[in-house]
Amino acid sequence: MILDPLLSPIDILGLTRDEFLDRALAFGAKRPRALAIYRAAFRDGVALEPWVTLRRPPIVNSHVEGNTIKFVQRHDDGLETESVLIPMFGRAGQMTRTLCVSSQIGCAMGCRFCETAQMGLMRNLDAAAIVAQWFGATHDVGERPKNIVFMGMGEPMDNLDSVLQALRVLCDHDGAAMAASNIAVSTVGRVDGIRRYGDFVRQRGFHRANLAVSLNAPNDEIRGSIMPINRKHGMAELREAMLSFPLRPKAAICVEYVLIPGVNDALDHCDELCAYLKGIRCSLNVIPYNPRRDSPWRAPTEDEVSAFMARAIENGQFVKRRQTKGRSVMGACGQLGNPHIRRRKFVDLGVPGRDSGHATQTDRAAPGCNDEHGGDSCR
Ligand code: SF4
């Protein structure tokens, strides 16, 4: 049966070039034209033919704090996806942006320090909706990200089929053309997901993609008290999964550690953590806790953060500190999904369009897990 392409246009955003070509050729398009359509869709943000669509949720709100931009896309069912563009500064001072994307609306993992956990899981995003966040940042906000981190709402390993398809699309040379080395997928410690993602990373074209693990505790007792996933996958099992993850030479797993005063910030905790990490090629990324709504904990002081990091260095652990960004837009670590954001007055960026009107004040660089990707996250 020949479909009428005008009645059911091809939705490009969730498709790799080859998947699109298959469908376009079936519609009777010539290959060179179909290729031009695919490239124009991702590179220029335009649909060249009426039988293709670039269907993405409209940006309904956006907010700027310094150079950090948070934007909200509203889906057909009324649910919203939140994404954050985070500024990164290179050695020469040039600014690039890291896009923190969501893989789910809400999250089922229930981490006690996390704002998104308060929402529960509403639903998964499909690959097109994940890619739509890149598209929205690039063509609607007008800020093409250099890096992408899957550290927004949701646990990527809980929705891995869609996440992997999104990676295929984002890394397609004829499309978004993201470098796999500039992409990091973060997990709360779904060991099965780490193994599957490892298999994916072994494939040609993806072997430079990065893994981040949200660890946040030096031992099972503390981890289990703030992260329910630890009851299913304990730290020993998680350590095995990290050790077996395929790392390219000189690459490192980003181990995220949200520093929460009175919970996991003692110097003894640091010693125990460093012992746990010994033998794992990793960068410890210390993230000062951003108190969520009704948080039982406060943010750590500068002295507390410095003391913890100094102790990690004494232990021979490579460590970086994440600058907290976007706190006032609730786009900082662990703050996506705050319902208050929807009641605030947002800065009108004039989207869709390219004139973002972003503030240009300088901001300090956030350290990444390695020099190749931003490694910043929204958790
Ligand atoms: S920290 Fe991540 S995995 Fe945990 S509840 Fe929040 S979004 Fe989910």
XYZ file of C-alpha atoms and ligand atoms in Angstrom:
387
model
C 0.000 0.000 0.000
C 1.338 3.418 -0.906
C 0.758 5.942 1.856
C -0.186 9.491 1.062
C 2.816 11.401 2.429
C 0.773 14.547 2.934
C -1.675 12.689 5.145
C 1.010 11.077 7.278
C 4.180 13.141 6.975
C 7.442 11.685 8.214
C 8.417 12.950 11.632
C 12.181 13.345 11.363
C 13.401 14.031 14.879
C 13.446 10.446 16.133
C 15.068 9.016 13.007
C 18.629 8.411 11.946
C 19.556 9.325 8.403
C 19.212 5.740 7.188
C 15.848 5.290 8.868
C 14.655 8.515 7.280
C 16.011 7.565 3.860
C 14.196 4.233 3.991
C 10.893 5.999 4.579
C 11.529 8.858 2.175
C 12.481 6.496 -0.642
C 9.328 4.510 0.041
C 7.447 7.774 -0.454
C 9.070 8.092 -3.865
C 11.721 10.686 -2.996
C 15.084 10.537 -4.724
C 17.993 9.761 -2.446
C 19.948 13.050 -2.950
C 16.812 15.072 -2.228
C 15.985 12.984 0.815
C 19.511 13.468 2.121
C 19.239 17.231 1.614
C 15.952 17.218 3.523
C 17.486 15.345 6.443
C 20.481 17.664 6.621
C 18.352 20.794 6.370
C 16.102 19.560 9.161
C 18.887 19.165 11.686
C 21.361 21.777 10.484
C 19.003 24.592 9.571
C 15.901 23.603 11.494
C 13.657 23.649 8.423
C 11.370 21.114 6.797
C 11.968 21.398 3.043
C 8.937 19.380 1.984
C 5.341 19.255 3.189
C 5.649 15.496 3.628
C 8.146 15.849 6.478
C 7.569 17.400 9.878
C 9.821 18.615 12.656
C 7.218 18.029 15.303
C 8.499 19.090 18.696
C 6.846 20.399 21.822
C 6.747 24.187 21.833
C 8.842 26.059 24.355
C 6.316 27.560 26.723
C 8.663 29.073 29.261
C 12.304 29.933 29.530
C 14.356 31.556 32.188
C 17.838 33.009 32.266
C 20.209 33.298 35.197
C 23.566 34.667 34.173
C 24.521 32.479 31.245
C 22.365 29.563 32.342
C 19.155 29.087 30.391
C 16.357 26.806 31.424
C 13.537 26.096 29.008
C 10.324 24.176 29.293
C 8.685 22.294 26.411
C 5.030 21.365 26.689
C 3.861 18.099 25.165
C 0.492 17.298 23.615
C -0.708 15.729 26.861
C 0.106 18.910 28.790
C 3.134 17.456 30.560
C 6.350 19.412 30.417
C 9.986 18.614 29.796
C 12.628 20.771 31.381
C 16.094 21.227 29.930
C 18.991 23.444 30.935
C 21.731 25.051 28.874
C 24.769 25.444 31.096
C 27.703 27.684 30.158
C 31.168 26.152 30.049
C 34.338 28.158 29.651
C 37.435 26.876 27.922
C 41.014 27.686 28.837
C 41.009 30.674 26.510
C 37.794 31.922 28.083
C 35.549 30.999 25.170
C 32.060 29.940 26.150
C 30.327 26.803 24.977
C 27.144 25.303 26.299
C 26.288 21.966 27.774
C 22.694 20.863 27.379
C 21.267 18.896 30.260
C 18.423 16.807 28.860
C 15.601 14.905 30.501
C 14.864 11.311 29.571
C 11.611 10.991 31.506
C 8.952 13.298 32.869
C 9.446 12.920 36.578
C 11.370 9.963 37.955
C 10.617 6.758 39.811
C 13.945 6.438 41.613
C 13.010 8.409 44.715
C 16.420 9.833 45.656
C 15.792 11.781 48.824
C 17.900 14.808 47.889
C 16.241 15.303 44.504
C 13.465 17.673 43.528
C 12.410 15.573 40.552
C 11.789 12.625 42.847
C 8.949 14.602 44.427
C 7.027 14.334 41.143
C 7.199 10.565 40.839
C 7.380 9.115 37.332
C 4.783 10.508 34.958
C 5.994 8.889 31.766
C 8.960 8.085 29.564
C 10.063 10.298 26.713
C 10.517 8.718 23.309
C 13.651 9.311 21.264
C 12.057 12.131 19.275
C 11.117 13.964 22.477
C 14.676 13.631 23.759
C 16.145 14.867 20.466
C 13.536 17.641 20.497
C 15.351 19.119 23.490
C 18.524 19.435 21.407
C 16.450 20.824 18.558
C 14.728 23.325 20.840
C 18.038 24.511 22.276
C 19.681 24.759 18.864
C 16.933 26.126 16.663
C 14.327 27.647 18.980
C 16.506 29.130 21.728
C 19.336 29.606 19.240
C 22.135 28.079 21.334
C 23.708 24.991 19.782
C 25.154 22.918 22.610
C 28.630 21.477 22.377
C 27.952 18.828 25.009
C 24.910 16.870 26.069
C 24.491 15.269 29.452
C 21.590 12.997 30.326
C 21.286 14.389 33.814
C 17.946 16.151 33.754
C 14.661 14.653 34.880
C 14.542 10.891 34.961
C 16.828 7.892 35.156
C 18.149 7.267 31.629
C 18.711 3.561 32.250
C 15.012 3.267 33.078
C 14.214 4.329 29.513
C 17.273 3.013 27.764
C 15.760 2.037 24.390
C 14.690 5.621 23.797
C 17.948 7.031 25.155
C 20.051 4.825 22.860
C 17.937 5.697 19.831
C 18.304 9.383 20.727
C 22.082 8.888 20.861
C 22.032 7.297 17.391
C 20.130 10.282 16.036
C 22.187 12.913 17.847
C 25.456 11.385 16.633
C 24.335 10.964 13.019
C 26.914 12.713 10.856
C 24.262 13.990 8.481
C 22.087 15.288 11.287
C 22.859 16.805 14.650
C 26.424 15.478 14.264
C 27.181 15.502 17.978
C 30.470 13.837 18.884
C 29.854 10.791 21.063
C 32.754 11.974 23.210
C 30.705 15.065 24.034
C 27.798 13.063 25.382
C 27.480 11.608 28.870
C 24.714 9.362 30.158
C 24.271 9.437 33.893
C 22.760 6.748 36.035
C 21.748 6.427 39.611
C 23.312 2.965 39.534
C 21.082 0.721 37.441
C 23.655 -2.023 36.974
C 21.724 -3.758 34.194
C 21.557 -0.444 32.344
C 25.278 0.219 32.761
C 26.017 -3.171 31.185
C 23.636 -2.562 28.284
C 24.983 0.936 27.758
C 28.481 -0.568 27.825
C 27.491 -2.927 24.999
C 26.191 0.057 23.047
C 29.390 2.008 23.632
C 31.398 -0.898 22.236
C 29.722 -0.359 18.881
C 31.468 1.535 16.125
C 30.818 5.254 16.341
C 29.929 5.297 20.018
C 33.042 4.101 21.790
C 33.831 7.577 23.070
C 30.468 8.130 24.747
C 30.762 8.756 28.472
C 29.255 7.301 31.607
C 28.447 9.183 34.783
C 27.380 7.487 37.995
C 25.503 9.323 40.693
C 27.087 7.703 43.769
C 26.583 10.159 46.627
C 27.641 7.909 49.483
C 30.711 6.114 50.814
C 28.906 2.962 51.939
C 25.724 0.949 51.526
C 24.191 2.160 54.760
C 24.283 5.833 53.806
C 23.521 5.189 50.153
C 20.547 3.028 51.017
C 19.195 5.768 53.258
C 19.170 8.413 50.517
C 18.920 6.327 47.319
C 16.399 3.466 47.217
C 18.115 1.944 44.167
C 20.905 0.814 46.479
C 18.617 -1.799 47.975
C 18.459 -3.482 44.580
C 21.990 -2.849 43.360
C 24.434 -2.529 46.238
C 27.713 -0.680 45.970
C 29.813 -3.812 45.416
C 27.700 -4.752 42.413
C 27.843 -1.181 41.167
C 31.613 -1.177 41.495
C 31.845 -4.330 39.358
C 29.680 -2.714 36.688
C 31.853 0.398 36.642
C 35.011 -1.699 36.384
C 33.633 -3.573 33.396
C 32.469 -0.455 31.525
C 34.471 -0.049 28.291
C 36.582 3.079 28.723
C 38.728 4.422 25.948
C 42.335 5.307 26.860
C 42.598 8.332 29.148
C 38.831 8.491 29.647
C 37.270 8.313 33.072
C 33.875 7.593 34.543
C 32.363 10.660 36.134
C 31.413 9.777 39.695
C 28.988 12.349 41.017
C 28.872 13.028 44.705
C 26.240 15.397 46.031
C 27.763 16.650 49.261
C 25.077 16.820 51.942
C 26.046 18.219 55.349
C 25.609 15.730 58.151
C 24.889 12.876 55.758
C 27.939 12.102 53.623
C 30.404 14.933 54.154
C 32.617 13.715 57.016
C 36.313 13.274 56.356
C 35.933 9.604 57.306
C 33.313 9.355 54.589
C 35.799 10.820 52.153
C 38.408 8.220 53.116
C 35.897 5.413 52.721
C 34.740 6.777 49.387
C 38.271 7.059 48.035
C 39.005 3.488 49.105
C 35.875 2.348 47.268
C 36.914 4.201 44.111
C 40.489 2.927 44.145
C 41.126 0.975 40.963
C 38.225 2.568 39.076
C 39.378 5.029 36.436
C 37.176 7.912 37.487
C 36.893 11.547 38.257
C 35.131 12.424 41.491
C 32.769 15.298 40.844
C 31.757 16.943 44.115
C 28.429 18.753 43.874
C 27.437 21.000 46.774
C 23.891 20.053 47.696
C 21.143 22.402 46.487
C 18.360 22.161 49.048
C 15.170 21.010 47.392
C 11.747 22.149 48.581
C 11.143 21.161 52.211
C 14.638 19.791 52.410
C 15.727 18.354 55.758
C 19.284 19.377 54.891
C 21.018 22.660 54.231
C 23.595 23.476 51.577
C 27.220 22.869 52.601
C 29.453 25.817 53.377
C 32.462 26.630 51.234
C 34.731 25.419 54.030
C 32.950 22.070 54.199
C 33.245 21.571 50.457
C 36.909 22.588 50.460
C 37.749 20.288 53.373
C 36.128 17.307 51.670
C 37.906 17.979 48.408
C 41.269 18.517 50.089
C 40.894 15.172 51.835
C 40.096 13.451 48.524
C 43.243 14.945 47.012
C 45.262 13.760 50.018
C 43.887 10.300 49.288
C 45.177 10.517 45.733
C 41.716 10.777 44.209
C 41.255 12.963 41.133
C 38.500 15.349 42.149
C 36.645 18.300 40.699
C 34.089 20.608 42.134
C 30.935 21.452 40.275
C 29.944 25.083 40.433
C 26.306 25.452 41.319
C 24.516 27.200 38.534
C 20.967 28.138 37.888
C 19.906 28.037 41.523
C 17.483 30.919 41.126
C 15.870 29.329 38.042
C 15.576 26.012 39.873
C 17.726 24.554 37.147
C 20.534 23.597 39.450
C 21.460 20.118 40.573
C 18.478 18.101 41.707
C 16.017 20.914 41.124
C 14.325 20.109 37.846
C 10.644 19.472 38.086
C 9.848 22.108 40.673
C 6.196 22.990 40.197
C 6.870 26.534 41.406
C 8.789 27.162 38.233
C 5.566 27.076 36.311
C 4.084 29.856 38.376
C 7.041 32.173 38.049
C 7.445 34.958 35.625
C 9.746 33.726 32.921
C 11.970 35.741 30.688
C 10.482 35.856 27.222
C 13.204 34.741 24.853
C 11.045 35.418 21.866
C 11.033 31.761 20.878
C 10.698 30.363 18.367
C 13.473 32.473 16.955
C 17.126 33.035 17.266
C 17.357 36.205 19.277
C 17.658 34.833 22.745
C 18.386 38.039 24.585
C 20.569 36.105 26.988
C 22.449 37.847 29.683
C 26.118 38.017 28.876
C 27.705 38.389 32.249
C 30.583 36.057 32.761
C 30.253 33.000 34.881
C 32.834 30.661 36.254
C 33.505 27.472 34.417
C 31.953 24.353 35.789
C 34.418 21.522 35.915
C 33.554 18.463 33.916
C 34.502 14.865 34.443
C 37.146 15.164 31.790
C 38.191 17.805 29.386
C 36.155 16.436 26.548
C 32.654 16.847 27.800
C 31.125 19.286 30.145
C 30.142 16.755 32.712
C 27.913 19.251 34.385
C 24.564 17.972 35.454
C 21.256 19.088 36.697
C 21.080 16.660 39.548
S 18.578 12.053 41.303
Fe 18.094 11.333 39.240
S 17.536 9.181 39.522
Fe 17.404 10.142 41.550
S 15.241 10.769 41.726
Fe 16.395 12.523 40.898
S 16.180 12.372 38.664
Fe 15.632 10.374 39.554
